[in-house]
Short mmCIF file of C-alpha atoms in Angstrom, two decimals:
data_model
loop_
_atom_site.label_atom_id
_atom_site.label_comp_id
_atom_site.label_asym_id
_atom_site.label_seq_id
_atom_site.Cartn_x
_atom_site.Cartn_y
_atom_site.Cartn_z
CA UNK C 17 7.59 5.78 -23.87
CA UNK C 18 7.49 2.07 -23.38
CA UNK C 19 6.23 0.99 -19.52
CA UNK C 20 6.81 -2.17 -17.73
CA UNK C 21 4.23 -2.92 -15.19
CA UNK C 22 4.88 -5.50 -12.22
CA UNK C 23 2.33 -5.29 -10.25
CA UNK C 24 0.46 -8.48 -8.63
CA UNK C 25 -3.02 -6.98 -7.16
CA UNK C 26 -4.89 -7.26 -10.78
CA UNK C 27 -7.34 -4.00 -9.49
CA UNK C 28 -3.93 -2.04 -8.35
CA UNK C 29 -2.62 -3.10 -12.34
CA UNK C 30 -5.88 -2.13 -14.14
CA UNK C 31 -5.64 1.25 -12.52
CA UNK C 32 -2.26 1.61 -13.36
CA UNK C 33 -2.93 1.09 -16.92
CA UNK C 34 -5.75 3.18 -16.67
CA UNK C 35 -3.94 6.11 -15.55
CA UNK C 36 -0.97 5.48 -17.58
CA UNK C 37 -3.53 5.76 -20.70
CA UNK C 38 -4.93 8.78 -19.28
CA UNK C 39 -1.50 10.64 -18.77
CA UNK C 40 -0.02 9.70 -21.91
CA UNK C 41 -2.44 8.05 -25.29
CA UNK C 42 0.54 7.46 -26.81
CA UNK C 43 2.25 5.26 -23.81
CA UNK C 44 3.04 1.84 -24.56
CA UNK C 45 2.61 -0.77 -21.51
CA UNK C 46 4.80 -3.62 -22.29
CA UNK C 47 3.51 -5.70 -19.93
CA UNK C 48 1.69 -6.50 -16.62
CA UNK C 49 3.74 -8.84 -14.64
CA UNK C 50 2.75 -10.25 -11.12
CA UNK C 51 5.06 -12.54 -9.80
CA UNK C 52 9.02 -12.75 -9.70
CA UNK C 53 9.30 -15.65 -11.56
CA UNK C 54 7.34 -13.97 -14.20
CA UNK C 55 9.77 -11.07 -14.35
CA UNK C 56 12.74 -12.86 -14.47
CA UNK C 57 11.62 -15.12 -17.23
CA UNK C 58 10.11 -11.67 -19.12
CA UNK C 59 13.59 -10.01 -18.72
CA UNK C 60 15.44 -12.70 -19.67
CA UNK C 61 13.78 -13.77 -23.23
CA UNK C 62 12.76 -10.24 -24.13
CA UNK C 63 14.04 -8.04 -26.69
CA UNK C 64 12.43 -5.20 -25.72
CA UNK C 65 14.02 -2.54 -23.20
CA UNK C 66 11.31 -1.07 -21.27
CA UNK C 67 11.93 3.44 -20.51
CA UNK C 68 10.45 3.31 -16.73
CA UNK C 69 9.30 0.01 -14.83
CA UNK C 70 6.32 0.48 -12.01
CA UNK C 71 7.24 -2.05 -9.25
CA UNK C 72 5.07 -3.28 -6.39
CA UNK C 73 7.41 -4.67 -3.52
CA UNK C 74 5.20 -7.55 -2.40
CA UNK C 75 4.30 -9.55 -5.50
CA UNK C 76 2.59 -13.18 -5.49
CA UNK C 77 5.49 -15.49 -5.19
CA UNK C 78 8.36 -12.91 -3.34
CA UNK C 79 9.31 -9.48 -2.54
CA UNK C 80 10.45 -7.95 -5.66
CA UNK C 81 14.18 -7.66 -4.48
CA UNK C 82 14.38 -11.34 -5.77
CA UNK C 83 14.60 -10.41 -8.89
CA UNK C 84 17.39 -8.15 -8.74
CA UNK C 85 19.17 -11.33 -7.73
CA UNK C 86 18.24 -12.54 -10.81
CA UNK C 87 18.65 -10.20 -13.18
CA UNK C 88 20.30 -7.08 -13.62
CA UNK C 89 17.54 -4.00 -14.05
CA UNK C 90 19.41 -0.81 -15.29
CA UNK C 91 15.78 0.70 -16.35
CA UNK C 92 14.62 3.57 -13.52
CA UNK C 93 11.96 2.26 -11.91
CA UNK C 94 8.93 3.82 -9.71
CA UNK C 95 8.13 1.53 -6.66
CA UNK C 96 4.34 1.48 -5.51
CA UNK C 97 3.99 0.60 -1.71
CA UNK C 98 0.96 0.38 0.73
CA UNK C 99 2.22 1.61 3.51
CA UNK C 100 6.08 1.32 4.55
CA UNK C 101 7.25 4.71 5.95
CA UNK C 102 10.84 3.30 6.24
CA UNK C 103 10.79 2.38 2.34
CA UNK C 104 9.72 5.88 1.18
CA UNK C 105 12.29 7.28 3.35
CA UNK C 106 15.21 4.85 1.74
CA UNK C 107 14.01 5.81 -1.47
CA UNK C 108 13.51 9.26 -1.68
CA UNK C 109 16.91 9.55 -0.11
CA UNK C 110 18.44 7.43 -3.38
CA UNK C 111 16.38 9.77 -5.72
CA UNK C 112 14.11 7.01 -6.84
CA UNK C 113 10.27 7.71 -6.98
CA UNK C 114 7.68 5.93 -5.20
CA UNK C 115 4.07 6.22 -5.37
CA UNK C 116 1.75 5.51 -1.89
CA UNK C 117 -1.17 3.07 -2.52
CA UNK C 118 -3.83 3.28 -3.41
CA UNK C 119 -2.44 6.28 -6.59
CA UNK C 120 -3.46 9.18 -7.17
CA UNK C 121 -3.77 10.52 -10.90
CA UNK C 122 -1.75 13.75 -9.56
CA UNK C 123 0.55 11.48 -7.82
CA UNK C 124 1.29 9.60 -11.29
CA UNK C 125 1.31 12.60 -13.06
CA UNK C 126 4.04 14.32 -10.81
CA UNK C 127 6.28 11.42 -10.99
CA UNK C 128 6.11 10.49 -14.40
CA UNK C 129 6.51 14.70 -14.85
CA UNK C 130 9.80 14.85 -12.79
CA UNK C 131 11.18 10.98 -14.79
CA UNK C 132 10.72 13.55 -17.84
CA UNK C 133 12.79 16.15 -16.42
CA UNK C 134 15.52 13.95 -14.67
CA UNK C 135 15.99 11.14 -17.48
CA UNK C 136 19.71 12.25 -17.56
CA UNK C 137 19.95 11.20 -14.40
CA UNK C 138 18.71 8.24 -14.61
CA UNK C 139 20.64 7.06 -17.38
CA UNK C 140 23.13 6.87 -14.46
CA UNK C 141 20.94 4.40 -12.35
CA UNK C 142 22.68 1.73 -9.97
CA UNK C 143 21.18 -1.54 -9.78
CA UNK C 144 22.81 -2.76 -7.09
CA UNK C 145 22.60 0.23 -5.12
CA UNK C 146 18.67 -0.28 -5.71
CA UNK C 147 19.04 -3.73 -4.56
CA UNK C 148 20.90 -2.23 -0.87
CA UNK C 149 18.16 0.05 -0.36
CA UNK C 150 15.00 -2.74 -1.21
CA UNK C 151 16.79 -4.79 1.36
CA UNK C 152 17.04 -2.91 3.77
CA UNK C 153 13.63 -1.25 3.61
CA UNK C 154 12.44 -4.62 3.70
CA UNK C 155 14.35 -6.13 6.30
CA UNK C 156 12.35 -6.96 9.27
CA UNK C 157 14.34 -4.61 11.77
CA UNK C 158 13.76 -1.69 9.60
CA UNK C 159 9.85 -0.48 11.30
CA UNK C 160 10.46 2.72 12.40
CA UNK C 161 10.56 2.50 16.26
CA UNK C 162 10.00 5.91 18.46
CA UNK C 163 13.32 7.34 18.41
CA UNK C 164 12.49 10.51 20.65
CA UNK C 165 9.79 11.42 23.13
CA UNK C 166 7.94 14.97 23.90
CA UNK C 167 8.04 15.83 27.68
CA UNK C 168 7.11 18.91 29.33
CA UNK C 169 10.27 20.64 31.24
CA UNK C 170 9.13 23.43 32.98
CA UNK C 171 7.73 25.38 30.80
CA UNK C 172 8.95 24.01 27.94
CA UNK C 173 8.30 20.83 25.55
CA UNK C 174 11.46 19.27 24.53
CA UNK C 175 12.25 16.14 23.07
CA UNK C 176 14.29 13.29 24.94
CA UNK C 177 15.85 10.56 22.68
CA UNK C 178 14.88 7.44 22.78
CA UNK C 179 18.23 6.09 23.59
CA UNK C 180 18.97 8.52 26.59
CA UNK C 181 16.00 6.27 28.51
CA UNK C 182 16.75 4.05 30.93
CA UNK C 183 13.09 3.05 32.50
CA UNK C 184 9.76 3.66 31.64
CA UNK C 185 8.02 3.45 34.38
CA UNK C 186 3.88 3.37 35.54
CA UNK C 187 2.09 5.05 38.12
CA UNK C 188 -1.65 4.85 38.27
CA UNK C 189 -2.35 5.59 34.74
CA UNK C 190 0.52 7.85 33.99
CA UNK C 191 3.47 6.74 32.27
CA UNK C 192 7.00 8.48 33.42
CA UNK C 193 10.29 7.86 32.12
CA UNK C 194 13.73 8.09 33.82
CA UNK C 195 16.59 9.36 31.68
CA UNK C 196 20.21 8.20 31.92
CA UNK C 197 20.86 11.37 33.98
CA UNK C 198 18.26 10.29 36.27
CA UNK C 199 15.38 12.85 35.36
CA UNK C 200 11.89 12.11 35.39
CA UNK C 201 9.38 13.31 32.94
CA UNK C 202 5.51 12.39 32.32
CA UNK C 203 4.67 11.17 28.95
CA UNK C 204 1.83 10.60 26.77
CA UNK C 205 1.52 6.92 26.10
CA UNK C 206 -0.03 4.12 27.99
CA UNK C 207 2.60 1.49 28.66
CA UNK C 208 0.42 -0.77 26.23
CA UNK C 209 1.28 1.69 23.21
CA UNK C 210 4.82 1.60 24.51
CA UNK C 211 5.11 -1.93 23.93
CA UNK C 212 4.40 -1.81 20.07
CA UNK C 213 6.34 1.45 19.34
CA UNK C 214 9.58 0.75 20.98
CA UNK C 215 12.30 -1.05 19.44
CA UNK C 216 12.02 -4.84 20.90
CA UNK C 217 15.67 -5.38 21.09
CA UNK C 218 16.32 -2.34 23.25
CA UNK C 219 13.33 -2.43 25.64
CA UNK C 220 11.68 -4.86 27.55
CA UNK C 221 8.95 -4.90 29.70
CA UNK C 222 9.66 -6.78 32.65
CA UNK C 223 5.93 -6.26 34.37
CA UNK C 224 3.06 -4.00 33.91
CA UNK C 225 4.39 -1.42 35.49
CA UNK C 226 8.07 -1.08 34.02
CA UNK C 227 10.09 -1.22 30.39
CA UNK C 228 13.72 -1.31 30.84
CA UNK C 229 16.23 -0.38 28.28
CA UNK C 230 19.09 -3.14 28.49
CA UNK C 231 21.63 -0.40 28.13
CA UNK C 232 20.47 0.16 32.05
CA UNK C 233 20.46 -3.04 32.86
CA UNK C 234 23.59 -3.03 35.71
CA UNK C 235 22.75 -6.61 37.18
CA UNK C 236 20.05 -9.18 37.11
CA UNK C 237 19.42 -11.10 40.39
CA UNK C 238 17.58 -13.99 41.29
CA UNK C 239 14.55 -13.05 43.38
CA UNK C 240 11.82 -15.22 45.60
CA UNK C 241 8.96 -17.06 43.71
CA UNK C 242 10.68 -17.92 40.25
CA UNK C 243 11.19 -13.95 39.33
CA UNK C 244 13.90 -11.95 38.83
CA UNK C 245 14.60 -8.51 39.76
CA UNK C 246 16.81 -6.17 38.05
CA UNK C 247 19.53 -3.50 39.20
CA UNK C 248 19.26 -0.75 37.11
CA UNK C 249 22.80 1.40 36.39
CA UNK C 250 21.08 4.01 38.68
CA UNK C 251 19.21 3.80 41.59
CA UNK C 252 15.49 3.65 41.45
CA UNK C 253 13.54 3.58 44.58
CA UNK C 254 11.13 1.06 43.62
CA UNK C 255 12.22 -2.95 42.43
CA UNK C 256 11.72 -3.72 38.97
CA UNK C 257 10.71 -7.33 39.22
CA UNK C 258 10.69 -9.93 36.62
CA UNK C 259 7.34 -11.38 36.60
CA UNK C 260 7.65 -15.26 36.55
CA UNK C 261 5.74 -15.54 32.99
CA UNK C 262 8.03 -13.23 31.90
CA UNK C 263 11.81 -14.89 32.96
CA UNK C 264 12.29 -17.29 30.15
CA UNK C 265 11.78 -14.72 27.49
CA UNK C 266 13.72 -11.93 29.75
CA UNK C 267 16.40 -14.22 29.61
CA UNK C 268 16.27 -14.79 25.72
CA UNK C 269 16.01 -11.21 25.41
CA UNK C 270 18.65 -10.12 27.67
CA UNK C 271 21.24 -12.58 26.06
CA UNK C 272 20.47 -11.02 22.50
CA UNK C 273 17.78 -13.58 21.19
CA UNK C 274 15.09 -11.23 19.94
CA UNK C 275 12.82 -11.87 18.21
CA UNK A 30 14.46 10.11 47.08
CA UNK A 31 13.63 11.59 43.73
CA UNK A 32 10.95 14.45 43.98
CA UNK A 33 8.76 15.22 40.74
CA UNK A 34 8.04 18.95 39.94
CA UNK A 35 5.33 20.22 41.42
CA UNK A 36 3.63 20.54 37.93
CA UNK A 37 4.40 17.05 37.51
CA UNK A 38 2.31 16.14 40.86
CA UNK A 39 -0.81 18.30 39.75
CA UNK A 40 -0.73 16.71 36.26
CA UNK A 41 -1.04 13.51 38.49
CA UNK A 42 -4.17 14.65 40.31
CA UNK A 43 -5.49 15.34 36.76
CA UNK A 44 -6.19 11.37 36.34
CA UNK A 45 -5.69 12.30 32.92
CA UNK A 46 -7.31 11.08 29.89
CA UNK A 47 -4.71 8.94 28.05
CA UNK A 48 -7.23 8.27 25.60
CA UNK A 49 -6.23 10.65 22.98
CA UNK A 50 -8.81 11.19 20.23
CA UNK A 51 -5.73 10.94 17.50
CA UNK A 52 -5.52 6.93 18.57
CA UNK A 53 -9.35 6.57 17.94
CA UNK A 54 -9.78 6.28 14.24
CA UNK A 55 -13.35 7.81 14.15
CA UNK A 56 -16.29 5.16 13.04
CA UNK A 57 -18.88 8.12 12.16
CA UNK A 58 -16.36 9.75 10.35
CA UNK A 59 -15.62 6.01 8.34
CA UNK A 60 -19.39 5.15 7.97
CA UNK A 61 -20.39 8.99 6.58
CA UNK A 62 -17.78 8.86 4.13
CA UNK A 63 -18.51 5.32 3.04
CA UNK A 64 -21.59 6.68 2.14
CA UNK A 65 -21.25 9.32 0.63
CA UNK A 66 -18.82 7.11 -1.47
CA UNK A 67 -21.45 4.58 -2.76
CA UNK A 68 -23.49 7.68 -3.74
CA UNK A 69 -20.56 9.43 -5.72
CA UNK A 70 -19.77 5.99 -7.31
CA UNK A 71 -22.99 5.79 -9.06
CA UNK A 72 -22.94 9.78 -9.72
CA UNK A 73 -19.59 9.98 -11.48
CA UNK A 74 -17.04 7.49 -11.70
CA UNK A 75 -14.35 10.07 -11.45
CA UNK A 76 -15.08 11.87 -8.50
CA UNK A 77 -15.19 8.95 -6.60
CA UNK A 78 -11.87 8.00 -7.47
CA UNK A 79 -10.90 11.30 -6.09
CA UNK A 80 -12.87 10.81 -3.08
CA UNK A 81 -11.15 7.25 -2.31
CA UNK A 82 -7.76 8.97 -2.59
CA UNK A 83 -8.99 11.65 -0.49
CA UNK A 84 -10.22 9.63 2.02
CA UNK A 85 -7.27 7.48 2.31
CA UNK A 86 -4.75 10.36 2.35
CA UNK A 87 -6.65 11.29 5.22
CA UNK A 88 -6.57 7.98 7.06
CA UNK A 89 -3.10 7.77 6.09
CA UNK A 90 -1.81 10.69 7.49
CA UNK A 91 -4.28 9.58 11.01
CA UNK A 92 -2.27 6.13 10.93
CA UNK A 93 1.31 7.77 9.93
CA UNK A 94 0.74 10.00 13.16
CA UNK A 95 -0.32 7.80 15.42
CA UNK A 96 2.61 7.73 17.45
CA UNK A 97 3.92 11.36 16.97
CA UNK A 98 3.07 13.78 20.06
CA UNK A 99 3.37 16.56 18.23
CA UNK A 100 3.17 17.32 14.23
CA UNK A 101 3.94 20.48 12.22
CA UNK A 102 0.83 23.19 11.66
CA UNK A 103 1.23 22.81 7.86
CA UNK A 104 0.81 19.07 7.91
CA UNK A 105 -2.12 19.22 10.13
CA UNK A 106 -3.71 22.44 8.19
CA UNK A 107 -2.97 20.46 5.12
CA UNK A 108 -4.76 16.82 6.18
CA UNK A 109 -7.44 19.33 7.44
CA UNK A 110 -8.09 20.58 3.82
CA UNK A 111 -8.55 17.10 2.99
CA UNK A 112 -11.15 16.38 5.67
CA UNK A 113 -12.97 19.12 4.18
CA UNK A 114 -12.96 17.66 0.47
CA UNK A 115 -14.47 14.89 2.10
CA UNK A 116 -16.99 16.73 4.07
CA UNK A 117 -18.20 18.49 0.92
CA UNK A 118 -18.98 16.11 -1.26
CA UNK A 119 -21.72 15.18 1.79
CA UNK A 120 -22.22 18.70 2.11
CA UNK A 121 -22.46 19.84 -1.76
CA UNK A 122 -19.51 22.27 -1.40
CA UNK A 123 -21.36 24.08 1.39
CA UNK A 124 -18.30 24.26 3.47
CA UNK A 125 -15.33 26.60 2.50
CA UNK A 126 -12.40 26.69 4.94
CA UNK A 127 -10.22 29.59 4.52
CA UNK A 128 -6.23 29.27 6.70
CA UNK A 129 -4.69 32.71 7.36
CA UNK A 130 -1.75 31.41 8.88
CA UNK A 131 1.64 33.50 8.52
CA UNK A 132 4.56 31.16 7.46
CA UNK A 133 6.52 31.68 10.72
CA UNK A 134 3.56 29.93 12.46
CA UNK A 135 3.24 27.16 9.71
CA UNK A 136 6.53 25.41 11.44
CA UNK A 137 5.17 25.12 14.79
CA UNK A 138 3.78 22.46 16.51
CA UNK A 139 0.14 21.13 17.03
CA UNK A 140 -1.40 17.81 18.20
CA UNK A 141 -2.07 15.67 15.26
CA UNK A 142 -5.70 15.65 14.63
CA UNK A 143 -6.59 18.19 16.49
CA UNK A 144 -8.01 20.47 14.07
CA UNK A 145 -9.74 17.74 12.30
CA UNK A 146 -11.63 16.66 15.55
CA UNK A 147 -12.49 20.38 16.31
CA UNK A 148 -13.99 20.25 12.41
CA UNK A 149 -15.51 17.44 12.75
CA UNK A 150 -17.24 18.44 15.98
CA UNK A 151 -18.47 21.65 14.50
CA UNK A 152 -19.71 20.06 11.30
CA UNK A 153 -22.00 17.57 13.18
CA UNK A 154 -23.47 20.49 15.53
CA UNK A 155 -24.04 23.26 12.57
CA UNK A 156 -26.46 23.29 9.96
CA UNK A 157 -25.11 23.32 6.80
CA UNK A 158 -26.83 23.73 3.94
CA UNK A 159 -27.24 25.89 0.28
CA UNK A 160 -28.62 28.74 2.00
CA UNK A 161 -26.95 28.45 4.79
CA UNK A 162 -22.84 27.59 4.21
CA UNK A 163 -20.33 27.16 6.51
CA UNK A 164 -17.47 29.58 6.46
CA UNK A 165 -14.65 27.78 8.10
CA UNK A 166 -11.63 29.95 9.21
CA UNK A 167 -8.21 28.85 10.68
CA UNK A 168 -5.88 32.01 11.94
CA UNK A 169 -3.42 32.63 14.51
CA UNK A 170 -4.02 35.33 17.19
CA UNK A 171 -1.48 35.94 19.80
CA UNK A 172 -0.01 32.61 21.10
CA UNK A 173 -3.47 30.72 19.73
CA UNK A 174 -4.78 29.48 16.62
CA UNK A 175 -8.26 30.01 16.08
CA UNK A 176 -10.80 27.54 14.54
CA UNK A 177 -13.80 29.96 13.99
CA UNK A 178 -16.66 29.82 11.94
CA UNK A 179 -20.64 31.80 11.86
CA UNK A 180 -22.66 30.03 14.30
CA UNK A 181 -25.65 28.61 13.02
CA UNK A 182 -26.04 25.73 15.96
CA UNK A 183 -28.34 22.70 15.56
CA UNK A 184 -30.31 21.98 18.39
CA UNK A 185 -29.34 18.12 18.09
CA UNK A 186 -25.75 17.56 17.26
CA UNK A 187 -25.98 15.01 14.36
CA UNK A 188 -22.89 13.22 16.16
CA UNK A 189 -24.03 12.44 19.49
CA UNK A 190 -20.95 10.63 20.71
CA UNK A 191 -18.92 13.67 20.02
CA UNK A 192 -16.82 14.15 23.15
CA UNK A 193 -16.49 17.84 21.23
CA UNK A 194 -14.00 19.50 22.66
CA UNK A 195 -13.14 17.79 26.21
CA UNK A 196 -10.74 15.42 24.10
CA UNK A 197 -8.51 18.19 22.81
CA UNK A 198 -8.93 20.50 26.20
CA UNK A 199 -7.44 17.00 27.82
CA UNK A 200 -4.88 16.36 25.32
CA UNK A 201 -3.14 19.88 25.36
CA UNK A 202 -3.21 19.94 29.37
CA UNK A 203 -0.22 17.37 29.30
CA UNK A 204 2.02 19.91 27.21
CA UNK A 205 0.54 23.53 28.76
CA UNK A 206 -1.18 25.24 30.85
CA UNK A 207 -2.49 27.31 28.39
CA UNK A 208 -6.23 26.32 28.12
CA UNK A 209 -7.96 25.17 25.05
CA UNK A 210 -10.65 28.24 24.81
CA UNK A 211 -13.93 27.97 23.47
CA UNK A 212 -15.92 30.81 22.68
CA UNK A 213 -19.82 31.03 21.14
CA UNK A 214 -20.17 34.92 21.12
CA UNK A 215 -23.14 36.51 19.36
CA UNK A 216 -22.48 35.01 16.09
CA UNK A 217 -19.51 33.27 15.64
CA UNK A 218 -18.32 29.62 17.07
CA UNK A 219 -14.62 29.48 17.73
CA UNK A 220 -12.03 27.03 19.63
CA UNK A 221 -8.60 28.63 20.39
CA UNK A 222 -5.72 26.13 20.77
CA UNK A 223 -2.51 26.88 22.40
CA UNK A 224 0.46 26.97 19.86
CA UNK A 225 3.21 24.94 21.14
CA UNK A 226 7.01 24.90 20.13
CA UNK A 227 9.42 21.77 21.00
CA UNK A 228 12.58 23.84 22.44
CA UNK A 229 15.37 23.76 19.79
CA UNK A 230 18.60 23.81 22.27
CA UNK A 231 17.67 20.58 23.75
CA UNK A 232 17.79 17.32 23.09
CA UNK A 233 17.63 16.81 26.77
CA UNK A 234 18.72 13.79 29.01
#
């Protein structure tokens, strides 16, 4: 079997090589390519057709999607990635293998077990379906935000979609939420964690104490000292106030300008 | 006016730890493994290589569940059998951990890290050693699952910021008010934790 190796961390490549060897004596590595402009110029002037390509995604001079613009790959190819839970999920969902830095010998093996068995299938490999699913694992959108949250209801624990939440809301140091059919719930996250785990263009936090979801946002009013205050689509007893730091990029956000 | 359950009031009054242990990625836990790392590196090449993937399946899976309440018992039992790889290369395979857990239960739902705080807190307060191992066992009784093993106690816990079990006793209060149970009888050590489903018919808004 002949293996093409772009990979630009030299330990990451060594290792690769090493296992490779290990797994198979008689494996061939063609070559150990770190950058995209070294890829495109090896797959353009060589004669040689490698079986199975390993692929990092971040290499020294690009993400590897450049080079499918470049060049047509109809080889399978394993992708090795640090850590991009979005990516693995695109992936496995295409049927193409990926391997979680830093590799495991078992995690080689098991791959390079299953190309063996599945080679048919990968005779039927689609480059430019590839090329989709890099994208979009790449795209900066594509970080898994929260899409659901555990509350206790009664007796129960059931999960409330991240979408169906109109305000998040603090008191003291717990953390409530108000759902589009106005019910409240306790949850487990500080409104600091909130911040980082939901999705930027859907929620805001307009204070300390509240994170709006724009889908609730009914009407935005001027309010005394420079602030704003927001109407929510249902009533809330309490004003959810702009703080004055926080207008200009309210304002950016609220128009669709997020960054 | 909008009224909050009553349970919703008393978990108020609990000025309740937010702090969960599964956000703090342990330092002791980092600095013994390190450690034992440097040793195994000079020991046998090999093993270490195992150990690193070990130990970052096992940070991985702490980082990957970071912001998930809840996690299946087979994922958590499973990252737990890591943790114990780890512990035993420090521990020269002195620890065996044994999970009798019936697939029905395997599906259910568990704070992530849990069980590898509970281990972690009774590996620092045992003494573990070639004469005397540490039988670890993980099995479901009634509506708990059990983390029990022989006690054999230290007199100085050799982690002495361990919170040991006030963490996960404050972490389960928010989804029951089944109590995290901890019981030293004559000769065994055990922490029960509630077992906790997410309702399937909801999706609820």
């Amino acid at each position: 079997m002949k293996v093409l190796i772009i990979e630009d961390e030299i330990p990451a490549a060594e290792k690769l090589v090493r296992y490779l060897n290990k797994y198979d004596p008689f494996l061939k590595i063609l070559a150990t390519l770190g950058s995209v402009e070294k890829s495109v110029n090896w797959f353009t002037t060589s004669d040689i057709i490698p079986d199975l390509i390993f692929m990092d995604i971040q290499l020294t001079d690009g993400l590897s999607f450049e080079i499918f613009k470049k060049v047509r790959i109809t080889q399978p190819i394993i992708f090795t990635t640090a850590f991009n839970q979005y990516a693995i999920d695109a992936f496995k969902a295409n049927g193409i293998d990926y391997l979680l830095k830093p590799i495991s010998f078992k995690a080689l093996s098991d791959s390079l077990k299953k190309f063996d068995q599945l080679k048919q299938n990968f005779a039927r490999f689609q480059p430019d379906e590839t090329m989709e699913i890099l994208k979009n694992a790449l795209g900066k959108d594509r970080k898994s935000y929260k899409d659901r949250f555990m509350v206790k209801s009664g007796e129960h624990i059931r999960s409330v979609p991240t979408d169906q939440i109109s305000i998040f809301f603090a008191e003291g140091k717990n953390v409530f939420i108000v759902t589009n059919s106005k019910k409240r719930y306790l949850v487990d996250y500080k409104m600091e964690e909130l911040d980082d785990i939901l999705d930027p263009h859907n929620f805001y936090r307009v204070n300390r104490s509240f994170l709006v979801n724009i889908a609730a946002v009914e009407d935005v009013l001027v309010y005394s000292k420079s602030r704003l205050k927001v109407i929510p689509t249902q009533d809330f007893e309490r004003d959810i106030i702009v703080s004055r730091e926080k207008v200009a990029a309210f304002k950016d956000w609220f128009n669709g300008f997020n960054g | 006016q909008l009224k909050l359950s009553k349970e919703d009031n008393k978990r108020k009054e609990l000025e309740y730890q937010l702090e969960s242990f599964k956000n703090i990625v342990n330092p002791q836990l980092l600095y013994t493994n390190l450690e034992t790392l440097i040793t195994l590196i000079h020991k046998d090449k090999d093993v270490a290589e195992e150990f690193v993937d070990r130990l970052s399946m096992v940070y991985r899976y702490m980082l990957t569940n970071r912001n998930n309440e809840l996690v299946e018992l087979n994922q958590e039992i499973h990252a737990l059998e890591n943790l114990i790889y780890l512990l035993n290369e420090k521990y020269n395979q002195n620890i065996s951990f044994n999970a009798q857990v019936d697939k029905e239960f395997m599906s259910k739902q568990i704070i992530p890290g849990a069980l590898q705080h509970l281990t972690e807190y009774m590996v620092s307060s045992t003494i573990i050693s070639d004469t005397q191992p540490m039988k670890l066992m993980c099995y479901v009784e009634e509506d708990y699952l059990v983390l029990e093993h022989r006690l054999n106690q230290r007199l100085i816990p050799l982690d002495k910021q361990s919170s040991g079990i006030q963490k996960v006793i404050d972490a389960y209060s928010f989804y029951t008010l089944k109590p995290v149970l901890q019981v030293k009888a004559q000769e065994e050590n055990l922490v029960k934790i509630p077992i906790l489903e997410v309702e399937e018919d909801t999706v609820l808004a």
